Structure formats: C-alpha cells, structure tokens
Amino acid sequence: MPQYSLALPLMLALQDESQASNEMGFLERIAAEPALVQLFLVVVGFGLLWLVFGRLARRVKEAEARAAVRDYLLAMEQTLSGDLKGAATRLQRVLKEDPENSHARYLYGLVLSDLGDPAEAHKQHLQLQRGMGMESPRNDKALAKNLLAVGHAEEAVEPAARAAQKLPDDREALRLLFRAQLAAGYPEEAGGTGRRLAHLLPVGDEQQRVLEESSEAYALAAKVKLEAGDAQRARGLLDRAGLSSGGSWQIGRLQAQLALVEGGEHAMWQGLDALEVKDSSQPASFLPVLRESGAASSARVLAKLVPKKPYRCQVCMGELLGPLPLCPHCGTAGRVDAVEPLLFREIASPGRIMDAVEENRAHIARLLEQVAEGDQEAEGELGRLGESAVEETLAYAVEHGSGDSAFVRILQGMGAAIMPALFAAYRKRKADWLARFGEIIGRGSSAAVVGRVVQGFGEEALPQFDELLGTEDRDLRKIIIDYFIGLGDPKTFMRVHEKFPPVEVIHRLNETPEVILRKFLVGAKSGSFLVEMLLPDPGFYRDLDVLAVIPDAADSPALEAVLIHRGFNRSLTTQLIEDLVDSRRYGTANRLLDSFGDKTIEHQISAFADLDRPLELRVELGKRIQSMGAGVVDKLCDCFGSVATGLDGQIVDALSSLGRAAVGPLCEAYSQGSLLEKFAGPLVNRYNHRRVMIVRALAAIAGGPAERGLEALRRGETDPNLKLRLAQALHQMSESKKSGSKPGSEDGGGHGQAR
C-alpha cells in the first residue's frame, strides 16, 4: 500500500511532463510552417487596422456632428440677427451633411420664406411632411404661409385648417386660415374663422379690421345665397354679418335687396330709409331724388349702392375685392381678372411713373392696348394726339413687327410733322441697350419700323431727308432708302444713286413691302438707274413684282426686257403660265415664255397635263405645245400612265396636231418604252396602254409616213395584243382612205386600257 501511495505522485509528475512536451511539440510544428505564421500575422494586422480606423471614423463622425450642431446654432443666431443669407448658406451646409436633420430643414424653409422665395421654402416644408413624416402644427403653418405667398390659396386651406385644429388658440394659425379661406373663395367659412380670431385678439385696430373683414365675408356669402334663391339662408348670414360689424352700408344694401325679394319695393325703401338714419356717414343724397322721380327701378337704386371693385369675374361679371382663384359668385376657377390691368402692373421706376402721370402716359398706354385689340376709335384718338404719342406707338410697332400693323398706320397718318419726334424716339431706343437687346432676340427692328413709317410720307418730308443723305449710320441709311422708295418717283430716286452703292439699294428693294415696291416700279423707264443697273442685278429677287406691274407700267417693254435679261426661274414661269388666261397679261406671258426657250417646256406640259387647271388655260397650253414641234413628243408620251385616264384623249390630240414631223419621234417613243418600264426592267410586264395611245396618235396623223411607221411597228411587235392594235389602226387608215373620213374616228377601244 505505501508503494502505491508513493507511485501516484510520480505518475502525475510524469503525466504533466508528457503533456507539456506535447504542447511544445505542437507549437514547434506551427512555427515550422511559414504560411501559418504569415496568416496569423496578417489577421492580427487587419484586426489592429480595423480598431484604428473604427476609432478614427467615430472621431470624424463626432467632429462632423459637432460641426453641424455648431453651424445650426450659428444659423439660428444669424437668423435672429437678420443675416438671412448667411443663415441660408450655413443651413445648406448642415443639410448637405445630414439631410435627415428636420430642425435644420424647418429653419431653412423659414429663412427661404423670409428671403422672398416661398416656392423653394414650400418644397422644404413639404419634404418634412411627406418625406420625413413630420406632422407638426408649426410645419403646417409654414406650408400654409408659403402656399398663400405663391398664390395657391385653395391648397393653403388644408394645412392652415390642420394647424388651427391642433392649436385652437394660436392667433397665427387662425390668421393664416382666415386669409386662405378669403382668398380661396370660401366666404362663409372665412366669416366664422374671422370671428374666432377676433375673440383672441386684444381690443384695437387689428381686431376691428378682422371684424369688418369677417362681416364682409358673411355679406358676400349672403349675396351668393340670395342670388341662388335661398333667402332664408341669406337672412341668417346677414344676421351674422351684422353681429360681426355692428351694421354697415354694404350689409344694409343686401338687407334692402333681401327685403325686395321678400316684401317688394315698399319693404326695400323702408330698409333704405332706416339705413340712412343708422349710417349717416354714407352719402345718400341721391336716394330722395330717385324716390321723387318715380322713374328709378329697384335694380337701379340698388346698383347705386354697390361700390366699384377692382376685380371682376369674366364669367358672371361679379365684382370682387381681390384676384381670387375661385369666383364665390359662380364658382368658376381662374377667370377673375382686374378691371383695369394697367393699374396693377409692377412699378419698375416710381420716378418715371410720376413723369408719365404728368404727361398722361397712362392714357396713351391704355389707348395702345385698345388698338392692339382692334379698337378703331382708339386708333383715331391716338392719331389726333400726334407727337405726344409717337414714342409709345413706335415701341408697340416694333413689338408687333415691321409689317403693315395698325401702329405703323397710326404713325403714317400723323404725317411728316412728327418727323423730329419720330427720329428722337428712334435715337432714344437705339441708345437704350435693353431695347436693342429686345430687338436682337426677335422683337422687331426700330430701323425697319421707322423705314416702313416714312414710306407713307410724301414730298413734304423731302428737305429733311436731303439733309441726311450723307450719314454713315447704317440703320439710318436704310430708313433714307426706304423713304425714297416710298415716294415712288424714279427721278427723285436718282439722289439715292448718287449717295449709296447699288448693292445697298438692292437689299432695301428686296425688303420693301409688295404694295410700296409695285408703286415704285410702275414709274420705271428705259435708260434709268433702276432699269439699267438695279433690276437686272442677280441680287434682286422680286421678279414676280416686276411682272405684276408690267400692264400698268409707264414703260412696259423696258420691264419685259429686264425679265428677259434675268432669264428663266421656276416661280416666274409658274406665274407666266397662269397669266396665259389673263387678257391684260397674255401677250407679255407668251413673249417671256418664248424668250426662255426649252427651259419652260416641262413646266408647260406639266400644267397642260394637270386636270385641275382651268380648261381655258389648258387649251392655251395646247396651242403653245403644238407650236413647239416634234421636240416635245417624248415629254408628252411620258404623260401616259399604265392605265387609261381622262387626259389620254387630249394628249393624243396634242400629238396628232404636231403632224407628220411627229411620226419618227412617236415610233421611237413606242420602241423605247416608258420611264416606268426602264426603272422596273424585266421584273414587270410591259405597260401596253402607253403604246396603244401612241398607236392612236399615229393613226390620227394619217398619211404615208404614219402608215409606214405603223407597219414597221407591227412587223417588229411580238406582243399579240399590241400586234392586233397595230393591225386595227392600219385597217382603219385604209378604210378612211376609201371613205374619206378622219382616221381613228371609230377606234375600237383605243380609250380603254390595253389587255
């Protein structure tokens, strides 16, 4: 037993030594593997880096958070001190770092609103509500305020109502709701809100004003109900209006109107008499006069009591105090306009407005607006104003272009006496960079308008223009040339030749209105500067105007010679063809078409083949085609289609009228085929109808050459149908010789489509 007790510690000691040696062996084996050591070191290194970067990231976020808080607090200080732009810049920086910062976004919206940008402010508060789920009465108030500022009163009602519901004693919320309801056209609801607001306000001017506006809102609601026939409801609303205001002339007028509906004119007069005693501040001196005359209707009496208001609904013509988006009378949206829009324009320069008042510029501006709408009486009144209206009328003429507008006619009607005022206004616009910029972007040209105006002046303005002939001002030179063109006197026009190069004059001729140019061209004569140098120049392109004045011209042959010298062009040829049926222009049209030679042949044949043209014109073209000879055969044959048309007989007649000279070209055209066959090639069958029509034309010509041509075509033809057609034509020619009748008069289906 003692031996076992001594052996046990020994065994334990040996076991510990064995375990320690095993652990050391494991570590030695790991150390012997370099890859395992490297992996261990990499893991340890990444762990240390993760800890370091995590610590740094937390420090950076904490620093950014502190910076954002600092910027937010500084922005609040700047807002309170009045530095709104600086506050907006800081808040933008805060929101860039933290878009979810609701406090910064709310404050940013308030700052934008105070900076005069309610639309952008509304976006910020709307983002708080919809994007970030912020349901706060103060945000609702901001939404309502911004919507009112941008004119969306009806949309402002909802957030204002939410804010007023959550904060029933908040004056600002009730003010916003009251204004939104008034502007959106909810008078009855606005009356109730106004009374709630008045109870919360201290006694003073604001409370009195709110009570009066509330009374007006109830009165307006009563008027709507009364016009709708609901007298009982109107009475209740009028009673509320009286409680709000303590009685007023407007409410008395509505009460009288209601009394008229309920009890007749006697009741109306009783109400008006009581109103006169109750409210002596209103001028009522006209009422006794109307009562004594006995001729005044109740409608006229009540109309006398209605104050004129600056806005009116264009649907029901109801008068309103403000530009409401919804008419409270008829419920129409977007039709409330100012009675006098000019009174509500933004004043850019008060000093200039005061000057305009002294010179009655507002009256001139109103007349110009009426002229733009087509008021002829306003045109006459502006013309009588003379020089005092020149500057504004010129500005309107430039805005409406340099054509024959009413404003140009008004200036022309004022006569040459306005020349100094006209050129003073022109120079003033030229010196005004803003006016010049407007002309550059396309509003019109002052020089073009003044040039158009002076073309309406006569020789009484000649001395003033003689003094200007030596000017180097490019625009003024245009005006001078325009004036001399407008005079319509080629002799006086020689002064322009002495001072201006031809190319400059030609440019102005090209820009001259049709009526003025034709009046000028009528006096042109051979040997003049106009006929010898300007009109033949390639830069001049008003050929149609030259052609138009030839019948009335002082020297028609000279103008014809100009057009012959200028030569062929498409538009001129088209007009010459139309003139063939005009007795006054017939000779000129024929002479010019002949002078252009073969270039017009295709145009004449195209017009001849157009069945929509007048028959008289096509007959004249047929005569001309007949005189052209065999050279037109190919072009006439190209007019035949692949099927029969109503034009075929006329083309056949035109071909046969060319006589025996057309036989050879017709046979050649038969052999060559149509253009369609040339392009289609062997992919389609031959188009026989064209050849049938050529056979008819040859048969109609008759005579030996035609007969020999048909026989040659028959011998060479391989198509049995066409061979039969050719044989029929030869047979008819033979029978015609025997009978003495015209060949082709009994054609066996020549007008029909070839089989």
Coordinates of C-alpha atoms in Angstrom, one line a residue, residues 501-507 509-510 528-543 546 561-567 569:
P501 CA -23.9 101.9 -103.7
P502 CA -26.2 99.7 -105.8
V503 CA -25.9 96.6 -103.5
E504 CA -27.2 98.6 -100.5
V505 CA -30.2 99.8 -102.5
I506 CA -31.0 96.4 -103.8
H507 CA -31.1 95.0 -100.3
L509 CA -35.7 96.9 -102.6
N510 CA -35.9 93.2 -101.6
S528 CA -32.9 104.9 -115.8
F529 CA -30.6 103.8 -113.0
L530 CA -33.4 101.5 -111.8
V531 CA -33.9 99.6 -115.1
E532 CA -30.3 99.6 -116.3
M533 CA -28.5 98.7 -113.0
L534 CA -30.7 97.6 -110.1
L535 CA -33.4 95.4 -111.5
P536 CA -31.1 93.2 -113.7
D537 CA -28.7 92.6 -110.8
P538 CA -28.7 88.9 -109.7
G539 CA -29.1 90.1 -106.1
F540 CA -32.6 91.4 -106.8
Y541 CA -35.1 88.6 -106.5
R542 CA -38.5 90.3 -106.7
D543 CA -39.3 89.1 -110.3
V546 CA -41.8 93.3 -111.7
A561 CA -36.6 93.4 -121.3
V562 CA -35.4 93.3 -117.6
L563 CA -37.1 89.9 -117.1
I564 CA -35.8 88.5 -120.3
H565 CA -32.3 89.6 -119.3
R566 CA -32.7 88.0 -115.9
G567 CA -33.8 84.7 -117.6
N569 CA -36.8 80.8 -113.0

